[in-house]
PDB file of C-alpha atoms (C1' of nucleotides) in Angstrom:
ATOM      1  CA  UNK A   1     -22.608 -17.264  -9.222  1.00  0.00           C
ATOM      2  CA  UNK A   2     -21.805 -15.428 -12.171  1.00  0.00           C
ATOM      3  CA  UNK A   3     -19.401 -12.501 -11.444  1.00  0.00           C
ATOM      4  CA  UNK A   4     -19.689  -9.306 -12.903  1.00  0.00           C
ATOM      5  CA  UNK A   5     -16.751  -8.565 -15.501  1.00  0.00           C
ATOM      6  CA  UNK A   6     -14.311  -5.821 -14.307  1.00  0.00           C
ATOM      7  CA  UNK A   7     -11.676  -4.373 -15.791  1.00  0.00           C
ATOM      8  CA  UNK A   8     -12.179  -5.957 -19.271  1.00  0.00           C
ATOM      9  CA  UNK A   9     -14.715  -3.805 -19.821  1.00  0.00           C
ATOM     10  CA  UNK A  10     -13.914  -2.056 -22.936  1.00  0.00           C
ATOM     11  CA  UNK A  11     -12.273   1.328 -22.729  1.00  0.00           C
ATOM     12  CA  UNK A  12     -11.237   1.042 -18.990  1.00  0.00           C
ATOM     13  CA  UNK A  13      -7.468   1.740 -18.662  1.00  0.00           C
ATOM     14  CA  UNK A  14      -5.110  -0.834 -17.141  1.00  0.00           C
ATOM     15  CA  UNK A  15      -1.299  -0.376 -16.160  1.00  0.00           C
ATOM     16  CA  UNK A  16       0.554   2.269 -14.245  1.00  0.00           C
ATOM     17  CA  UNK A  17      -1.213   4.904 -12.681  1.00  0.00           C
ATOM     18  CA  UNK A  18      -0.428   8.617 -13.943  1.00  0.00           C
ATOM     19  CA  UNK A  19       0.161  11.777 -11.745  1.00  0.00           C
ATOM     20  CA  UNK A  20      -2.938  13.015 -13.005  1.00  0.00           C
ATOM     21  CA  UNK A  21      -5.118   9.958 -12.254  1.00  0.00           C
ATOM     22  CA  UNK A  22      -3.625   9.854  -8.881  1.00  0.00           C
ATOM     23  CA  UNK A  23      -4.743  13.377  -8.086  1.00  0.00           C
ATOM     24  CA  UNK A  24      -8.121  12.891  -9.714  1.00  0.00           C
ATOM     25  CA  UNK A  25      -8.416   9.658  -7.206  1.00  0.00           C
ATOM     26  CA  UNK A  26      -7.261  11.773  -4.205  1.00  0.00           C
ATOM     27  CA  UNK A  27      -9.227  14.795  -4.933  1.00  0.00           C
ATOM     28  CA  UNK A  28     -12.375  13.018  -5.271  1.00  0.00           C
ATOM     29  CA  UNK A  29     -11.922  10.349  -2.325  1.00  0.00           C
ATOM     30  CA  UNK A  30     -10.500  13.428  -0.329  1.00  0.00           C
ATOM     31  CA  UNK A  31     -13.716  15.520  -1.322  1.00  0.00           C
ATOM     32  CA  UNK A  32     -16.538  12.439  -1.070  1.00  0.00           C
ATOM     33  CA  UNK A  33     -15.087   9.403   0.485  1.00  0.00           C
ATOM     34  CA  UNK A  34     -15.079   6.123  -1.367  1.00  0.00           C
ATOM     35  CA  UNK A  35     -18.285   4.605  -0.553  1.00  0.00           C
ATOM     36  CA  UNK A  36     -18.656   2.700  -3.675  1.00  0.00           C
ATOM     37  CA  UNK A  37     -15.503   1.514  -5.147  1.00  0.00           C
ATOM     38  CA  UNK A  38     -17.147   0.441  -8.318  1.00  0.00           C
ATOM     39  CA  UNK A  39     -19.052   3.809  -8.737  1.00  0.00           C
ATOM     40  CA  UNK A  40     -16.069   5.646  -7.811  1.00  0.00           C
ATOM     41  CA  UNK A  41     -14.100   5.752 -10.995  1.00  0.00           C
ATOM     42  CA  UNK A  42     -17.268   6.699 -13.244  1.00  0.00           C
ATOM     43  CA  UNK A  43     -18.060   9.652 -10.850  1.00  0.00           C
ATOM     44  CA  UNK A  44     -14.587  10.894 -10.610  1.00  0.00           C
ATOM     45  CA  UNK A  45     -14.248  10.746 -14.342  1.00  0.00           C
ATOM     46  CA  UNK A  46     -11.397   8.112 -14.313  1.00  0.00           C
ATOM     47  CA  UNK A  47     -10.995   5.659 -16.775  1.00  0.00           C
ATOM     48  CA  UNK A  48     -10.284   2.794 -14.660  1.00  0.00           C
ATOM     49  CA  UNK A  49     -12.418  -0.164 -12.700  1.00  0.00           C
ATOM     50  CA  UNK A  50     -13.171   0.230  -9.379  1.00  0.00           C
ATOM     51  CA  UNK A  51     -11.037  -2.484  -8.282  1.00  0.00           C
ATOM     52  CA  UNK A  52      -7.939  -0.698  -9.445  1.00  0.00           C
ATOM     53  CA  UNK A  53      -8.998   2.575  -7.894  1.00  0.00           C
ATOM     54  CA  UNK A  54      -9.234   0.927  -4.628  1.00  0.00           C
ATOM     55  CA  UNK A  55      -5.819  -0.951  -5.140  1.00  0.00           C
ATOM     56  CA  UNK A  56      -4.264   2.122  -5.776  1.00  0.00           C
ATOM     57  CA  UNK A  57      -5.771   4.120  -3.135  1.00  0.00           C
ATOM     58  CA  UNK A  58      -4.937   1.359  -0.328  1.00  0.00           C
ATOM     59  CA  UNK A  59      -1.484   0.178  -1.507  1.00  0.00           C
ATOM     60  CA  UNK A  60      -0.166   3.591  -2.449  1.00  0.00           C
ATOM     61  CA  UNK A  61      -2.323   6.876  -1.974  1.00  0.00           C
ATOM     62  CA  UNK A  62      -3.835   6.630   1.394  1.00  0.00           C
ATOM     63  CA  UNK A  63      -2.151   9.301   3.527  1.00  0.00           C
ATOM     64  CA  UNK A  64      -1.253   7.099   6.166  1.00  0.00           C
ATOM     65  CA  UNK A  65       1.204   5.106   4.114  1.00  0.00           C
ATOM     66  CA  UNK A  66       4.719   5.048   5.223  1.00  0.00           C
ATOM     67  CA  UNK A  67       7.122   4.810   2.068  1.00  0.00           C
ATOM     68  CA  UNK A  68      10.686   3.838   2.254  1.00  0.00           C
ATOM     69  CA  UNK A  69      12.865   1.176   3.609  1.00  0.00           C
ATOM     70  CA  UNK A  70      11.959  -1.283   6.347  1.00  0.00           C
ATOM     71  CA  UNK A  71      13.642  -0.597   9.505  1.00  0.00           C
ATOM     72  CA  UNK A  72      15.238  -3.746  11.089  1.00  0.00           C
ATOM     73  CA  UNK A  73      12.684  -3.591  14.075  1.00  0.00           C
ATOM     74  CA  UNK A  74       9.639  -3.871  11.221  1.00  0.00           C
ATOM     75  CA  UNK A  75      11.533  -6.696   9.337  1.00  0.00           C
ATOM     76  CA  UNK A  76      12.042  -8.367  12.348  1.00  0.00           C
ATOM     77  CA  UNK A  77       8.266  -7.914  13.315  1.00  0.00           C
ATOM     78  CA  UNK A  78       7.500  -9.306   9.828  1.00  0.00           C
ATOM     79  CA  UNK A  79       9.550 -12.186  10.211  1.00  0.00           C
ATOM     80  CA  UNK A  80       8.172 -12.957  13.705  1.00  0.00           C
ATOM     81  CA  UNK A  81       4.707 -12.236  12.579  1.00  0.00           C
ATOM     82  CA  UNK A  82       4.868 -14.914   9.541  1.00  0.00           C
ATOM     83  CA  UNK A  83       6.139 -17.308  11.838  1.00  0.00           C
ATOM     84  CA  UNK A  84       2.764 -17.144  13.452  1.00  0.00           C
ATOM     85  CA  UNK A  85       0.462 -15.993  11.052  1.00  0.00           C
ATOM     86  CA  UNK A  86       1.799 -17.573   7.686  1.00  0.00           C
ATOM     87  CA  UNK A  87       1.474 -16.036   4.486  1.00  0.00           C
ATOM     88  CA  UNK A  88      -1.477 -13.596   6.016  1.00  0.00           C
ATOM     89  CA  UNK A  89      -0.186 -10.433   4.455  1.00  0.00           C
ATOM     90  CA  UNK A  90      -3.280  -8.211   5.515  1.00  0.00           C
ATOM     91  CA  UNK A  91      -3.013  -9.476   9.092  1.00  0.00           C
ATOM     92  CA  UNK A  92       0.579  -8.811   9.402  1.00  0.00           C
ATOM     93  CA  UNK A  93       0.244  -5.325   7.651  1.00  0.00           C
ATOM     94  CA  UNK A  94      -2.229  -4.453  10.495  1.00  0.00           C
ATOM     95  CA  UNK A  95       0.457  -4.930  13.230  1.00  0.00           C
ATOM     96  CA  UNK A  96       2.772  -2.891  11.033  1.00  0.00           C
ATOM     97  CA  UNK A  97       1.442   0.917  11.016  1.00  0.00           C
ATOM     98  CA  UNK A  98       1.540   2.454   7.445  1.00  0.00           C
ATOM     99  CA  UNK A  99       2.999  -0.308   5.594  1.00  0.00           C
ATOM    100  CA  UNK A 100       0.343  -2.227   3.358  1.00  0.00           C
ATOM    101  CA  UNK A 101       0.275  -5.884   2.635  1.00  0.00           C
ATOM    102  CA  UNK A 102       1.140  -5.513  -0.579  1.00  0.00           C
ATOM    103  CA  UNK A 103       4.563  -3.969   0.304  1.00  0.00           C
ATOM    104  CA  UNK A 104       5.212  -6.337   3.182  1.00  0.00           C
ATOM    105  CA  UNK A 105       4.504  -9.067   0.592  1.00  0.00           C
ATOM    106  CA  UNK A 106       6.997  -7.970  -1.648  1.00  0.00           C
ATOM    107  CA  UNK A 107       9.392  -7.214   0.882  1.00  0.00           C
ATOM    108  CA  UNK A 108       9.165 -10.676   2.132  1.00  0.00           C
ATOM    109  CA  UNK A 109       9.388 -12.107  -1.349  1.00  0.00           C
ATOM    110  CA  UNK A 110      12.534 -10.209  -2.312  1.00  0.00           C
ATOM    111  CA  UNK A 111      14.225  -9.707   0.934  1.00  0.00           C
ATOM    112  CA  UNK A 112      13.308 -11.625   3.825  1.00  0.00           C
ATOM    113  CA  UNK A 113      12.612 -14.728   2.781  1.00  0.00           C
ATOM    114  CA  UNK A 114      15.900 -15.040   0.880  1.00  0.00           C
ATOM    115  CA  UNK A 115      17.665 -13.621   3.908  1.00  0.00           C
ATOM    116  CA  UNK A 116      15.776 -16.314   6.101  1.00  0.00           C
ATOM    117  CA  UNK A 117      17.133 -18.919   4.134  1.00  0.00           C
ATOM    118  CA  UNK A 118      20.881 -17.373   4.275  1.00  0.00           C
ATOM    119  CA  UNK A 119      20.356 -17.306   7.982  1.00  0.00           C
ATOM    120  CA  UNK A 120      19.296 -20.782   8.449  1.00  0.00           C
ATOM    121  CA  UNK A 121      22.445 -21.626   6.265  1.00  0.00           C
ATOM    122  CA  UNK A 122      24.469 -19.581   8.485  1.00  0.00           C
ATOM    123  CA  UNK A 123      22.876 -19.302  11.967  1.00  0.00           C
ATOM    124  CA  UNK A 124      25.679 -16.744  13.287  1.00  0.00           C
ATOM    125  CA  UNK A 125      24.595 -14.150  10.420  1.00  0.00           C
ATOM    126  CA  UNK A 126      22.887 -11.513  12.097  1.00  0.00           C
ATOM    127  CA  UNK A 127      19.682  -9.973  10.462  1.00  0.00           C
ATOM    128  CA  UNK A 128      20.916  -7.708   7.546  1.00  0.00           C
ATOM    129  CA  UNK A 129      18.500  -4.326   6.515  1.00  0.00           C
ATOM    130  CA  UNK A 130      16.875  -4.634   3.499  1.00  0.00           C
ATOM    131  CA  UNK A 131      18.566  -1.591   1.994  1.00  0.00           C
ATOM    132  CA  UNK A 132      15.349  -1.059  -0.387  1.00  0.00           C
ATOM    133  CA  UNK A 133      16.903   2.207  -0.814  1.00  0.00           C
ATOM    134  CA  UNK A 134      18.934   2.188  -4.299  1.00  0.00           C
ATOM    135  CA  UNK A 135      21.305   4.739  -3.051  1.00  0.00           C
ATOM    136  CA  UNK A 136      22.022   3.067   0.105  1.00  0.00           C
ATOM    137  CA  UNK A 137      25.301   0.976  -0.290  1.00  0.00           C
ATOM    138  CA  UNK A 138      24.727  -2.896  -0.272  1.00  0.00           C
ATOM    139  CA  UNK A 139      26.174  -4.522   2.846  1.00  0.00           C
ATOM    140  CA  UNK A 140      28.452  -7.466   2.640  1.00  0.00           C
ATOM    141  CA  UNK A 141      27.025 -10.487   3.999  1.00  0.00           C
ATOM    142  CA  UNK A 142      29.648 -10.583   6.922  1.00  0.00           C
ATOM    143  CA  UNK A 143      29.209  -7.116   7.680  1.00  0.00           C
ATOM    144  CA  UNK A 144      27.960  -6.612  11.352  1.00  0.00           C
ATOM    145  CA  UNK A 145      24.724  -5.142  11.890  1.00  0.00           C
ATOM    146  CA  UNK A 146      24.988  -1.632  12.602  1.00  0.00           C
ATOM    147  CA  UNK A 147      21.980   0.537  10.980  1.00  0.00           C
ATOM    148  CA  UNK A 148      20.234   3.430  12.987  1.00  0.00           C
ATOM    149  CA  UNK A 149      16.696   1.726  13.969  1.00  0.00           C
ATOM    150  CA  UNK A 150      14.869   5.051  12.229  1.00  0.00           C
ATOM    151  CA  UNK A 151      16.323   3.836   9.132  1.00  0.00           C
ATOM    152  CA  UNK A 152      13.528   4.103   6.308  1.00  0.00           C
ATOM    153  CA  UNK A 153      11.320   6.363   8.286  1.00  0.00           C
ATOM    154  CA  UNK A 154      11.104   8.690   5.567  1.00  0.00           C
ATOM    155  CA  UNK A 155       8.034  10.480   6.069  1.00  0.00           C
ATOM    156  CA  UNK A 156       6.734   9.919   9.849  1.00  0.00           C
ATOM    157  CA  UNK A 157       4.637  12.576   9.309  1.00  0.00           C
ATOM    158  CA  UNK A 158       2.125  10.766   7.520  1.00  0.00           C
ATOM    159  CA  UNK A 159       2.394   7.387   9.260  1.00  0.00           C
ATOM    160  CA  UNK A 160       0.116   5.461  11.387  1.00  0.00           C
ATOM    161  CA  UNK A 161      -2.281   8.140  12.730  1.00  0.00           C
ATOM    162  CA  UNK A 162      -4.962   5.640  13.485  1.00  0.00           C
ATOM    163  CA  UNK A 163      -4.834   1.549  13.716  1.00  0.00           C
ATOM    164  CA  UNK A 164      -4.731  -0.251  10.618  1.00  0.00           C
ATOM    165  CA  UNK A 165      -8.299  -1.375   9.961  1.00  0.00           C
ATOM    166  CA  UNK A 166      -7.829  -4.670   8.116  1.00  0.00           C
ATOM    167  CA  UNK A 167     -11.115  -5.951   7.818  1.00  0.00           C
ATOM    168  CA  UNK A 168      -9.403  -9.556   7.422  1.00  0.00           C
ATOM    169  CA  UNK A 169      -7.558  -9.082  10.879  1.00  0.00           C
ATOM    170  CA  UNK A 170      -9.057 -12.136  12.300  1.00  0.00           C
ATOM    171  CA  UNK A 171      -6.173 -13.129  14.341  1.00  0.00           C
ATOM    172  CA  UNK A 172      -7.500 -15.586  16.876  1.00  0.00           C
ATOM    173  CA  UNK A 173      -7.658 -14.395  20.205  1.00  0.00           C
ATOM    174  CA  UNK A 174      -4.816 -16.773  21.495  1.00  0.00           C
ATOM    175  CA  UNK A 175      -2.121 -14.786  19.477  1.00  0.00           C
ATOM    176  CA  UNK A 176      -3.887 -11.374  20.320  1.00  0.00           C
ATOM    177  CA  UNK A 177      -2.374 -11.293  23.469  1.00  0.00           C
ATOM    178  CA  UNK A 178       0.955 -11.710  22.362  1.00  0.00           C
ATOM    179  CA  UNK A 179       0.300  -9.361  19.785  1.00  0.00           C
ATOM    180  CA  UNK A 180      -0.946  -6.677  22.507  1.00  0.00           C
ATOM    181  CA  UNK A 181       2.492  -7.118  23.835  1.00  0.00           C
ATOM    182  CA  UNK A 182       4.087  -6.634  20.545  1.00  0.00           C
ATOM    183  CA  UNK A 183       2.295  -4.010  19.810  1.00  0.00           C
ATOM    184  CA  UNK A 184       3.353  -2.099  22.916  1.00  0.00           C
ATOM    185  CA  UNK A 185       6.681  -2.799  21.819  1.00  0.00           C
ATOM    186  CA  UNK A 186       6.745  -1.973  18.366  1.00  0.00           C
ATOM    187  CA  UNK A 187       3.934   0.794  17.686  1.00  0.00           C
ATOM    188  CA  UNK A 188       6.158   3.601  18.371  1.00  0.00           C
ATOM    189  CA  UNK A 189       8.378   5.688  15.994  1.00  0.00           C
ATOM    190  CA  UNK A 190      11.382   7.449  15.638  1.00  0.00           C
ATOM    191  CA  UNK A 191      11.710  10.641  14.544  1.00  0.00           C
ATOM    192  CA  UNK A 192      15.009  12.490  14.269  1.00  0.00           C
ATOM    193  CA  UNK A 193      16.329  10.237  16.898  1.00  0.00           C
ATOM    194  CA  UNK A 194      13.302  10.905  19.364  1.00  0.00           C
ATOM    195  CA  UNK A 195      11.378   7.841  20.403  1.00  0.00           C
ATOM    196  CA  UNK A 196       7.699   9.241  19.840  1.00  0.00           C
ATOM    197  CA  UNK A 197       4.585   6.899  20.508  1.00  0.00           C
ATOM    198  CA  UNK A 198       2.597   6.977  17.650  1.00  0.00           C
ATOM    199  CA  UNK A 199      -0.565   6.610  19.564  1.00  0.00           C
ATOM    200  CA  UNK A 200       0.180   9.886  21.155  1.00  0.00           C
ATOM    201  CA  UNK A 201       1.947  11.737  18.198  1.00  0.00           C
ATOM    202  CA  UNK A 202      -1.660  12.236  16.194  1.00  0.00           C
ATOM    203  CA  UNK A 203      -4.700  13.376  17.181  1.00  0.00           C
ATOM    204  CA  UNK A 204      -7.371  11.257  18.038  1.00  0.00           C
ATOM    205  CA  UNK A 205      -9.457  10.051  14.834  1.00  0.00           C
ATOM    206  CA  UNK A 206     -12.865   8.975  14.608  1.00  0.00           C
ATOM    207  CA  UNK A 207     -13.462   5.237  14.536  1.00  0.00           C
ATOM    208  CA  UNK A 208     -15.018   5.753  11.362  1.00  0.00           C
ATOM    209  CA  UNK A 209     -12.056   7.543   9.704  1.00  0.00           C
ATOM    210  CA  UNK A 210     -11.047   4.621   7.705  1.00  0.00           C
ATOM    211  CA  UNK A 211     -14.486   2.807   7.531  1.00  0.00           C
ATOM    212  CA  UNK A 212     -16.211   2.562   4.223  1.00  0.00           C
ATOM    213  CA  UNK A 213     -18.624   5.201   5.091  1.00  0.00           C
ATOM    214  CA  UNK A 214     -21.087   6.060   2.434  1.00  0.00           C
ATOM    215  CA  UNK A 215     -21.259   8.950   0.432  1.00  0.00           C
ATOM    216  CA  UNK A 216     -23.894  10.381   2.437  1.00  0.00           C
ATOM    217  CA  UNK A 217     -21.357  10.641   5.530  1.00  0.00           C
ATOM    218  CA  UNK A 218     -19.447  13.050   2.725  1.00  0.00           C
ATOM    219  CA  UNK A 219     -16.113  12.392   3.647  1.00  0.00           C
ATOM    220  CA  UNK A 220     -13.852   9.768   4.903  1.00  0.00           C
ATOM    221  CA  UNK A 221     -11.946  12.451   6.697  1.00  0.00           C
ATOM    222  CA  UNK A 222     -12.207  12.695  10.581  1.00  0.00           C
ATOM    223  CA  UNK A 223     -14.866  15.390  11.334  1.00  0.00           C
ATOM    224  CA  UNK A 224     -12.371  17.214  13.554  1.00  0.00           C
ATOM    225  CA  UNK A 225      -9.846  18.081  10.429  1.00  0.00           C
ATOM    226  CA  UNK A 226     -12.941  19.052   8.322  1.00  0.00           C
ATOM    227  CA  UNK A 227     -13.911  22.509  10.106  1.00  0.00           C
ATOM    228  CA  UNK A 228     -11.419  24.935   8.392  1.00  0.00           C
ATOM    229  CA  UNK A 229      -9.826  23.035   5.466  1.00  0.00           C
ATOM    230  CA  UNK A 230     -11.409  24.670   2.435  1.00  0.00           C
ATOM    231  CA  UNK A 231      -8.586  27.084   1.893  1.00  0.00           C
ATOM    232  CA  UNK A 232      -6.051  24.243   2.716  1.00  0.00           C
ATOM    233  CA  UNK A 233      -7.997  22.282  -0.157  1.00  0.00           C
ATOM    234  CA  UNK A 234      -7.785  25.055  -2.519  1.00  0.00           C
ATOM    235  CA  UNK A 235      -4.220  25.310  -1.998  1.00  0.00           C
ATOM    236  CA  UNK A 236      -3.351  21.903  -2.394  1.00  0.00           C
ATOM    237  CA  UNK A 237      -5.937  20.774  -4.936  1.00  0.00           C
ATOM    238  CA  UNK A 238      -6.578  23.641  -6.949  1.00  0.00           C
ATOM    239  CA  UNK A 239      -9.191  22.151  -9.150  1.00  0.00           C
ATOM    240  CA  UNK A 240     -12.424  20.160  -8.666  1.00  0.00           C
ATOM    241  CA  UNK A 241     -13.485  16.749  -9.692  1.00  0.00           C
ATOM    242  CA  UNK A 242     -15.843  17.958 -11.820  1.00  0.00           C
ATOM    243  CA  UNK A 243     -13.970  20.438 -13.601  1.00  0.00           C
ATOM    244  CA  UNK A 244     -10.592  18.786 -13.977  1.00  0.00           C
ATOM    245  CA  UNK A 245      -7.482  20.673 -14.789  1.00  0.00           C
ATOM    246  CA  UNK A 246      -4.144  19.353 -16.048  1.00  0.00           C
ATOM    247  CA  UNK A 247      -1.959  20.093 -13.008  1.00  0.00           C
ATOM    248  CA  UNK A 248       1.359  21.808 -13.548  1.00  0.00           C
ATOM    249  CA  UNK A 249       4.133  19.921 -12.687  1.00  0.00           C
ATOM    250  CA  UNK A 250       6.507  22.092 -14.901  1.00  0.00           C
ATOM    251  CA  UNK A 251       8.266  23.028 -11.315  1.00  0.00           C
ATOM    252  CA  UNK A 252       8.972  19.583 -10.689  1.00  0.00           C
ATOM    253  CA  UNK A 253       6.418  19.296  -7.986  1.00  0.00           C
ATOM    254  CA  UNK A 254       5.084  16.042  -7.146  1.00  0.00           C
ATOM    255  CA  UNK A 255       1.113  15.143  -6.825  1.00  0.00           C
ATOM    256  CA  UNK A 256       1.913  12.413  -4.363  1.00  0.00           C
ATOM    257  CA  UNK A 257       4.359  14.585  -2.218  1.00  0.00           C
ATOM    258  CA  UNK A 258       1.560  17.483  -2.720  1.00  0.00           C
ATOM    259  CA  UNK A 259      -1.169  15.177  -1.484  1.00  0.00           C
ATOM    260  CA  UNK A 260       0.778  14.155   1.561  1.00  0.00           C
ATOM    261  CA  UNK A 261       1.688  17.450   2.190  1.00  0.00           C
ATOM    262  CA  UNK A 262      -1.971  18.003   2.286  1.00  0.00           C
ATOM    263  CA  UNK A 263      -2.817  15.386   4.906  1.00  0.00           C
ATOM    264  CA  UNK A 264       0.406  16.290   6.860  1.00  0.00           C
ATOM    265  CA  UNK A 265      -0.755  19.990   7.067  1.00  0.00           C
ATOM    266  CA  UNK A 266      -4.078  18.699   8.370  1.00  0.00           C
ATOM    267  CA  UNK A 267      -2.594  16.921  11.115  1.00  0.00           C
ATOM    268  CA  UNK A 268      -0.353  19.525  12.116  1.00  0.00           C
ATOM    269  CA  UNK A 269      -3.395  21.957  11.958  1.00  0.00           C
ATOM    270  CA  UNK A 270      -5.613  19.616  14.192  1.00  0.00           C
ATOM    271  CA  UNK A 271      -3.047  19.365  17.066  1.00  0.00           C
ATOM    272  CA  UNK A 272      -0.272  17.168  15.311  1.00  0.00           C
ATOM    273  CA  UNK A 273       2.780  16.832  17.383  1.00  0.00           C
ATOM    274  CA  UNK A 274       5.430  19.788  17.416  1.00  0.00           C
ATOM    275  CA  UNK A 275       8.309  17.338  16.723  1.00  0.00           C
ATOM    276  CA  UNK A 276       6.603  16.345  13.379  1.00  0.00           C
ATOM    277  CA  UNK A 277       6.150  19.788  12.415  1.00  0.00           C
ATOM    278  CA  UNK A 278       9.437  20.303  12.092  1.00  0.00           C
ATOM    279  CA  UNK A 279       9.632  18.185   8.778  1.00  0.00           C
TER     280      UNK A 279
ATOM    281  C1'  DA B   1      28.129   1.852 -25.060  1.00  0.00           C
ATOM    282  C1'  DA B   2      25.108  -1.933 -25.309  1.00  0.00           C
ATOM    283  C1'  DG B   3      22.889  -6.043 -24.267  1.00  0.00           C
ATOM    284  C1'  DA B   4      21.859  -9.605 -20.719  1.00  0.00           C
ATOM    285  C1'  DC B   5      20.663 -10.488 -16.618  1.00  0.00           C
ATOM    286  C1'  DA B   6      18.372 -10.179 -11.740  1.00  0.00           C
ATOM    287  C1'  DA B   7      16.126  -7.346  -8.338  1.00  0.00           C
ATOM    288  C1'  DG B   8      12.207  -4.685  -6.944  1.00  0.00           C
ATOM    289  C1'  DC B   9       7.738  -3.302  -6.973  1.00  0.00           C
ATOM    290  C1'  DA B  10       3.349  -1.786  -8.643  1.00  0.00           C
ATOM    291  C1'  DA B  11      -0.527  -3.566 -10.500  1.00  0.00           C
ATOM    292  C1'  DC B  12      -3.745  -7.424 -11.772  1.00  0.00           C
ATOM    293  C1'  DC B  13      -6.215 -11.760 -11.262  1.00  0.00           C
ATOM    294  C1'  DG B  14      -9.310 -14.686  -9.202  1.00  0.00           C
ATOM    295  C1'  DC B  15     -11.321 -16.626  -5.484  1.00  0.00           C
ATOM    296  C1'  DA B  16     -13.746 -16.211  -1.179  1.00  0.00           C
ATOM    297  C1'  DG B  17     -16.814 -14.037   2.389  1.00  0.00           C
ATOM    298  C1'  DG B  18     -19.985 -10.658   3.598  1.00  0.00           C
ATOM    299  C1'  DT B  19     -24.186  -8.012   2.502  1.00  0.00           C
ATOM    300  C1'  DC B  20     -28.233  -6.486   0.052  1.00  0.00           C
ATOM    301  C1'  DC B  21     -32.342  -7.099  -2.267  1.00  0.00           C
TER     302       DC B  21
ATOM    303  C1'  DC C   1     -33.606 -18.115   0.506  1.00  0.00           C
ATOM    304  C1'  DG C   2     -30.631 -17.393  -3.048  1.00  0.00           C
ATOM    305  C1'  DG C   3     -28.480 -14.594  -6.656  1.00  0.00           C
ATOM    306  C1'  DA C   4     -26.038 -10.268  -7.364  1.00  0.00           C
ATOM    307  C1'  DC C   5     -23.076  -7.291  -5.972  1.00  0.00           C
ATOM    308  C1'  DC C   6     -19.115  -5.533  -3.691  1.00  0.00           C
ATOM    309  C1'  DT C   7     -14.936  -5.698  -0.880  1.00  0.00           C
ATOM    310  C1'  DG C   8     -10.638  -7.953   0.884  1.00  0.00           C
ATOM    311  C1'  DC C   9      -7.064 -10.982   0.235  1.00  0.00           C
ATOM    312  C1'  DG C  10      -3.293 -13.904  -1.470  1.00  0.00           C
ATOM    313  C1'  DG C  11      -0.754 -15.197  -5.483  1.00  0.00           C
ATOM    314  C1'  DT C  12       0.820 -13.902  -9.694  1.00  0.00           C
ATOM    315  C1'  DT C  13       2.629 -11.132 -13.282  1.00  0.00           C
ATOM    316  C1'  DG C  14       5.208  -7.866 -16.018  1.00  0.00           C
ATOM    317  C1'  DC C  15       7.599  -3.664 -16.117  1.00  0.00           C
ATOM    318  C1'  DT C  16      11.146  -0.410 -14.979  1.00  0.00           C
ATOM    319  C1'  DT C  17      15.541   0.238 -12.923  1.00  0.00           C
ATOM    320  C1'  DG C  18      19.951  -1.143 -11.592  1.00  0.00           C
ATOM    321  C1'  DT C  19      24.378  -4.034 -12.103  1.00  0.00           C
ATOM    322  C1'  DC C  20      27.238  -6.987 -14.604  1.00  0.00           C
ATOM    323  C1'  DT C  21      29.699  -8.671 -18.592  1.00  0.00           C
TER     324       DT C  21
END
DNA sequence: AAGACAAGCAACCGCAGGTCC
DNA sequence: CGGACCTGCGGTTGCTTGTCT
């Protein structure tokens, strides 16, 4: 089978994404969904291959991505799941709302694997937080574990509004039972010290929200959120994809945050948790 | 202050499997 | 039925940033 060329196509850009490219992609997907990744960049006016767009969206721009440090609970969950599943990062990610397989993979390779080795060498050492945050002080190996459990949930408003729908979530039914139990224990989020069940926090989302619905469906957004978002859309994305305008970042604004705010506002507007609206 | 080194992470690569025609 | 296409996944790379000397 001969594979179609991808990024080696002449003129297609590679490497880090610019805020402008992000905004184009967000705007396009927000408006039209992502029925066909290959066709998307051409239609959106991006000099990227579809694969690159898909990766950027799923790993970084998706509205339910949770950024920031991993909490102790998340790290322990990753370790447990890795014991059970091995390097099946997408399956692990499916059990960690808001986290991507790529992110989990990175954390595993950069923190957890190392720490597990240390723990094996010294079993009395408790699990240490990763302190991904460069501002966080580095904990010494011997320091005791005393970290707030909600550490790392920087933007809870954007997290976990629907169950992750990793297509490769083909965990055996044998493990599903234990997973279900684990989900019950882990599918919660701490917001300002309050324990909030994430499935209660967010409005109910259509099953097809994250599906690869074709363009004919017009959007991948939940239909419940589409009713009156035109003004919000205009406020957050004051341009359209066919008439691309260079966004003004001179005020220090951030396209990612703006995009996330857009989603956040939609959820609050659609009946999101009052606790979250404090953010 | 500057260079070397290490760590973290975004992005790419290539394969596999599913779907469509 | 088989080839072409599309998407998802895991492994890997390489750039950026922080730390050390």
